[in-house]
PDB file of C-alpha atoms in Angstrom:
ATOM      1  CA  ILE I   1       2.879 -42.048  -6.011  1.00 53.00           C
ATOM      2  CA  MET I   2       6.368 -41.298  -5.600  1.00 61.00           C
ATOM      3  CA  LYS I   3       8.268 -43.164  -3.126  1.00 79.00           C
ATOM      4  CA  LYS I   4      11.046 -41.196  -1.004  1.00 89.00           C
ATOM      5  CA  THR I   5      14.025 -43.017   0.362  1.00 94.00           C
ATOM      6  CA  PHE I   6      16.314 -42.897   2.945  1.00 95.00           C
ATOM      7  CA  MET I   7      20.163 -41.586   2.342  1.00 96.00           C
ATOM      8  CA  GLU I   8      23.100 -41.291   3.727  1.00 96.00           C
ATOM      9  CA  MET I   9      26.009 -39.670   2.602  1.00 96.00           C
ATOM     10  CA  LYS I  10      29.491 -39.429   4.383  1.00 97.00           C
ATOM     11  CA  LEU I  11      32.385 -37.672   4.383  1.00 96.00           C
ATOM     12  CA  PHE I  12      35.571 -39.357   4.466  1.00 97.00           C
ATOM     13  CA  GLN I  13      39.106 -36.758   4.990  1.00 97.00           C
ATOM     14  CA  VAL I  14      41.662 -38.824   4.476  1.00 96.00           C
ATOM     15  CA  LYS I  15      45.417 -39.051   5.654  1.00 96.00           C
ATOM     16  CA  PRO I  16      47.561 -37.982   2.572  1.00 95.00           C
ATOM     17  CA  ASP I  17      49.941 -40.688   3.044  1.00 95.00           C
ATOM     18  CA  LYS I  18      46.672 -43.690   3.151  1.00 96.00           C
ATOM     19  CA  LEU I  19      44.746 -42.353  -0.274  1.00 95.00           C
ATOM     20  CA  GLU I  20      45.996 -45.609  -2.040  1.00 96.00           C
ATOM     21  CA  GLN I  21      44.639 -47.619   1.010  1.00 97.00           C
ATOM     22  CA  PHE I  22      41.453 -46.154   1.511  1.00 97.00           C
ATOM     23  CA  GLU I  23      40.795 -46.296  -2.795  1.00 96.00           C
ATOM     24  CA  ALA I  24      41.466 -50.183  -2.334  1.00 96.00           C
ATOM     25  CA  LYS I  25      39.178 -50.496   0.695  1.00 96.00           C
ATOM     26  CA  ILE I  26      35.929 -48.263  -1.316  1.00 96.00           C
ATOM     27  CA  GLU I  27      36.500 -51.112  -3.411  1.00 94.00           C
ATOM     28  CA  GLU I  28      36.459 -53.908  -0.653  1.00 94.00           C
ATOM     29  CA  MET I  29      33.736 -51.774   1.006  1.00 96.00           C
ATOM     30  CA  THR I  30      31.203 -51.339  -1.998  1.00 95.00           C
ATOM     31  CA  ALA I  31      31.187 -54.942  -3.271  1.00 92.00           C
ATOM     32  CA  ASN I  32      29.652 -55.772   0.418  1.00 95.00           C
ATOM     33  CA  GLN I  33      27.831 -52.734   0.654  1.00 96.00           C
ATOM     34  CA  PHE I  34      25.943 -53.459  -2.121  1.00 94.00           C
ATOM     35  CA  LYS I  35      24.796 -56.718  -1.049  1.00 96.00           C
ATOM     36  CA  CYS I  36      22.846 -55.147   1.951  1.00 97.00           C
ATOM     37  CA  GLU I  37      18.845 -55.766   1.716  1.00 97.00           C
ATOM     38  CA  GLY I  38      17.064 -52.428   0.562  1.00 96.00           C
ATOM     39  CA  CYS I  39      20.479 -51.041  -1.515  1.00 97.00           C
ATOM     40  CA  ILE I  40      19.188 -48.986  -3.769  1.00 96.00           C
ATOM     41  CA  SER I  41      22.143 -47.146  -4.817  1.00 95.00           C
ATOM     42  CA  LEU I  42      25.807 -46.593  -3.919  1.00 96.00           C
ATOM     43  CA  LYS I  43      28.312 -44.251  -4.904  1.00 96.00           C
ATOM     44  CA  TYR I  44      31.889 -42.389  -3.715  1.00 95.00           C
ATOM     45  CA  PHE I  45      33.779 -39.828  -5.082  1.00 93.00           C
ATOM     46  CA  LYS I  46      36.980 -37.650  -4.452  1.00 91.00           C
ATOM     47  CA  ARG I  47      36.936 -34.068  -3.779  1.00 89.00           C
ATOM     48  CA  PHE I  48      38.719 -32.963  -7.200  1.00 87.00           C
ATOM     49  CA  TYR I  49      37.758 -29.618  -8.077  1.00 81.00           C
ATOM     50  CA  THR I  50      36.070 -26.052  -6.716  1.00 79.00           C
ATOM     51  CA  ILE I  51      34.469 -23.186  -7.813  1.00 85.00           C
ATOM     52  CA  ASP I  52      36.105 -21.164  -5.537  1.00 85.00           C
ATOM     53  CA  GLY I  53      37.748 -18.234  -7.556  1.00 86.00           C
ATOM     54  CA  VAL I  54      36.637 -19.592 -10.619  1.00 82.00           C
ATOM     55  CA  GLU I  55      33.493 -16.917 -13.117  1.00 89.00           C
ATOM     56  CA  LEU I  56      30.344 -18.618 -12.834  1.00 88.00           C
ATOM     57  CA  GLY I  57      29.838 -20.408 -15.623  1.00 89.00           C
ATOM     58  CA  GLU I  58      33.395 -21.392 -16.283  1.00 86.00           C
ATOM     59  CA  SER I  59      34.472 -24.919 -15.646  1.00 88.00           C
ATOM     60  CA  PRO I  60      35.332 -25.408 -12.014  1.00 84.00           C
ATOM     61  CA  ARG I  61      39.773 -25.477 -11.383  1.00 84.00           C
ATOM     62  CA  GLU I  62      41.386 -28.322 -10.129  1.00 82.00           C
ATOM     63  CA  LEU I  63      42.920 -28.775  -6.803  1.00 82.00           C
ATOM     64  CA  THR I  64      46.798 -28.286  -6.537  1.00 83.00           C
ATOM     65  CA  LYS I  65      47.871 -29.246  -3.569  1.00 81.00           C
ATOM     66  CA  VAL I  66      46.861 -31.257  -0.160  1.00 79.00           C
ATOM     67  CA  VAL I  67      46.357 -29.232   2.649  1.00 83.00           C
ATOM     68  CA  LYS I  68      45.737 -31.195   5.803  1.00 92.00           C
ATOM     69  CA  CYS I  69      43.333 -34.179   3.954  1.00 93.00           C
ATOM     70  CA  VAL I  70      41.384 -35.542   1.079  1.00 94.00           C
ATOM     71  CA  LYS I  71      37.873 -35.671   1.236  1.00 95.00           C
ATOM     72  CA  TYR I  72      35.732 -38.625   0.419  1.00 96.00           C
ATOM     73  CA  TYR I  73      32.416 -38.646   0.239  1.00 96.00           C
ATOM     74  CA  SER I  74      29.566 -41.709  -0.183  1.00 96.00           C
ATOM     75  CA  TYR I  75      25.990 -41.648  -0.805  1.00 96.00           C
ATOM     76  CA  TRP I  76      24.135 -44.690   0.260  1.00 96.00           C
ATOM     77  CA  GLU I  77      20.469 -45.063  -0.602  1.00 96.00           C
ATOM     78  CA  PHE I  78      18.083 -47.602   0.643  1.00 96.00           C
ATOM     79  CA  ASP I  79      14.165 -48.439   0.455  1.00 95.00           C
ATOM     80  CA  THR I  80      13.651 -47.957   4.152  1.00 95.00           C
ATOM     81  CA  LYS I  81      15.328 -46.449   7.366  1.00 95.00           C
ATOM     82  CA  GLU I  82      14.716 -50.109   8.616  1.00 97.00           C
ATOM     83  CA  ASN I  83      17.572 -51.718   6.072  1.00 97.00           C
ATOM     84  CA  TYR I  84      19.590 -48.928   6.480  1.00 97.00           C
ATOM     85  CA  GLY I  85      19.588 -49.362  10.086  1.00 97.00           C
ATOM     86  CA  LYS I  86      20.806 -52.979  10.114  1.00 97.00           C
ATOM     87  CA  ALA I  87      23.414 -52.176   6.674  1.00 97.00           C
ATOM     88  CA  ILE I  88      25.451 -49.541   8.681  1.00 97.00           C
ATOM     89  CA  LYS I  89      25.638 -52.289  11.808  1.00 97.00           C
ATOM     90  CA  ILE I  90      26.929 -55.208   9.273  1.00 96.00           C
ATOM     91  CA  PHE I  91      29.075 -51.494   7.884  1.00 96.00           C
ATOM     92  CA  PHE I  92      30.933 -50.421  11.634  1.00 96.00           C
ATOM     93  CA  ASP I  93      31.783 -54.068  12.180  1.00 96.00           C
ATOM     94  CA  ASN I  94      33.389 -55.213   9.315  1.00 96.00           C
ATOM     95  CA  TYR I  95      34.747 -51.837   8.469  1.00 96.00           C
ATOM     96  CA  ASN I  96      35.141 -48.394  11.313  1.00 96.00           C
ATOM     97  CA  LYS I  97      38.116 -50.065  12.949  1.00 95.00           C
ATOM     98  CA  ASP I  98      40.516 -49.773   9.677  1.00 95.00           C
ATOM     99  CA  LEU I  99      38.794 -47.311   7.820  1.00 96.00           C
ATOM    100  CA  GLN I 100      39.926 -44.704  11.718  1.00 96.00           C
ATOM    101  CA  LYS I 101      43.484 -45.741  10.808  1.00 97.00           C
ATOM    102  CA  LEU I 102      43.392 -44.104   7.350  1.00 97.00           C
ATOM    103  CA  LEU I 103      41.425 -41.414   8.427  1.00 97.00           C
ATOM    104  CA  ILE I 104      42.479 -37.696  10.244  1.00 96.00           C
ATOM    105  CA  SER I 105      38.899 -37.914  12.566  1.00 94.00           C
ATOM    106  CA  PRO I 106      35.719 -40.526  12.543  1.00 93.00           C
ATOM    107  CA  PHE I 107      34.121 -39.541   9.274  1.00 93.00           C
ATOM    108  CA  ASP I 108      30.552 -37.504   9.529  1.00 95.00           C
ATOM    109  CA  ILE I 109      27.168 -39.552   8.508  1.00 95.00           C
ATOM    110  CA  ASN I 110      24.117 -37.602   7.718  1.00 95.00           C
ATOM    111  CA  LEU I 111      20.436 -38.920   6.527  1.00 95.00           C
ATOM    112  CA  GLY I 112      17.691 -38.323   6.027  1.00 94.00           C
ATOM    113  CA  TYR I 113      14.535 -39.226   3.191  1.00 93.00           C
ATOM    114  CA  SER I 114      15.545 -37.868  -0.320  1.00 89.00           C
ATOM    115  CA  VAL I 115      13.200 -35.094  -1.058  1.00 86.00           C
ATOM    116  CA  LEU I 116      12.267 -35.982  -5.011  1.00 68.00           C
ATOM    117  CA  GLY I 117      11.219 -39.256  -4.666  1.00 54.00           C
ATOM    118  CA  ASN I 118      11.790 -40.443  -7.887  1.00 56.00           C
ATOM    119  CA  THR I 119      15.075 -41.169  -9.822  1.00 54.00           C
ATOM    120  CA  TYR I 120      16.468 -40.417 -13.005  1.00 53.00           C
ATOM    121  CA  ASP I 121      15.655 -43.707 -14.422  1.00 55.00           C
ATOM    122  CA  ASP I 122      12.059 -43.310 -12.703  1.00 53.00           C
ATOM    123  CA  ARG I 123      11.766 -40.161 -15.192  1.00 51.00           C
ATOM    124  CA  ILE I 124      13.109 -41.408 -17.695  1.00 46.00           C
ATOM    125  CA  GLN I 125      10.972 -44.277 -18.140  1.00 46.00           C
ATOM    126  CA  THR I 126       7.840 -42.720 -17.431  1.00 41.00           C
ATOM    127  CA  LYS I 127       9.319 -39.271 -19.292  1.00 42.00           C
ATOM    128  CA  SER I 128       8.049 -37.138 -16.402  1.00 38.00           C
ATOM    129  CA  PHE I 129      11.114 -34.655 -16.827  1.00 38.00           C
ATOM    130  CA  ARG I 130      12.105 -31.912 -18.478  1.00 36.00           C
ATOM    131  CA  SER I 131      15.550 -31.823 -21.068  1.00 34.00           C
ATOM    132  CA  VAL I 132      18.045 -30.293 -19.619  1.00 35.00           C
ATOM    133  CA  SER I 133      18.505 -27.771 -21.965  1.00 30.00           C
ATOM    134  CA  SER I 134      14.880 -26.504 -20.207  1.00 30.00           C
ATOM    135  CA  LEU I 135      17.495 -25.286 -17.541  1.00 33.00           C
ATOM    136  CA  GLN I 136      19.431 -22.353 -17.841  1.00 33.00           C
ATOM    137  CA  TYR I 137      21.431 -20.288 -15.569  1.00 32.00           C
ATOM    138  CA  ASN I 138      19.863 -16.730 -13.798  1.00 30.00           C
ATOM    139  CA  SER I 139      22.794 -13.928 -13.179  1.00 31.00           C
ATOM    140  CA  ASP I 140      20.454 -11.764 -11.501  1.00 32.00           C
ATOM    141  CA  ARG I 141      19.153 -13.887  -9.050  1.00 31.00           C
ATOM    142  CA  ASN I 142      22.077 -16.367  -8.599  1.00 33.00           C
ATOM    143  CA  ARG I 143      20.008 -19.644  -9.351  1.00 33.00           C
ATOM    144  CA  ILE I 144      19.014 -22.062 -11.241  1.00 37.00           C
ATOM    145  CA  ALA I 145      15.836 -21.096 -12.940  1.00 37.00           C
ATOM    146  CA  GLU I 146      13.151 -23.225 -15.301  1.00 36.00           C
ATOM    147  CA  THR I 147      12.787 -21.162 -18.630  1.00 34.00           C
ATOM    148  CA  GLN I 148       9.167 -21.190 -20.187  1.00 31.00           C
TER     149      GLN I 148
END
């Protein structure tokens, strides 16, 4: 049985002159976020690329200039929404005030349950996944389709 996890996605719009401070804050936050009860995974990423103006199938192009802010995203996954509730209180209590000084506006939070219940690691262990090579781009439908 696949167990669905509770997930949070944050969007941080960081002031261009505060990038080093924000990335240092990520290191501090990550160490503590992983310690929260029920935390399954946590990832941060900085938006470096876009597919705007790129032929589909080509590599994304690198962003070359900062317009207003630099976007960072985080994905935080939990076993239950109750454990997430406890963790987000700790996060706000410890980091919200300092973070707001680095951002152009308060960060956005999106919450929900995972759609697929198992992780990549689960699929490797159970061998219940198809190889990536079985995916191909179906250009006439503009979507990813599985080959037979």
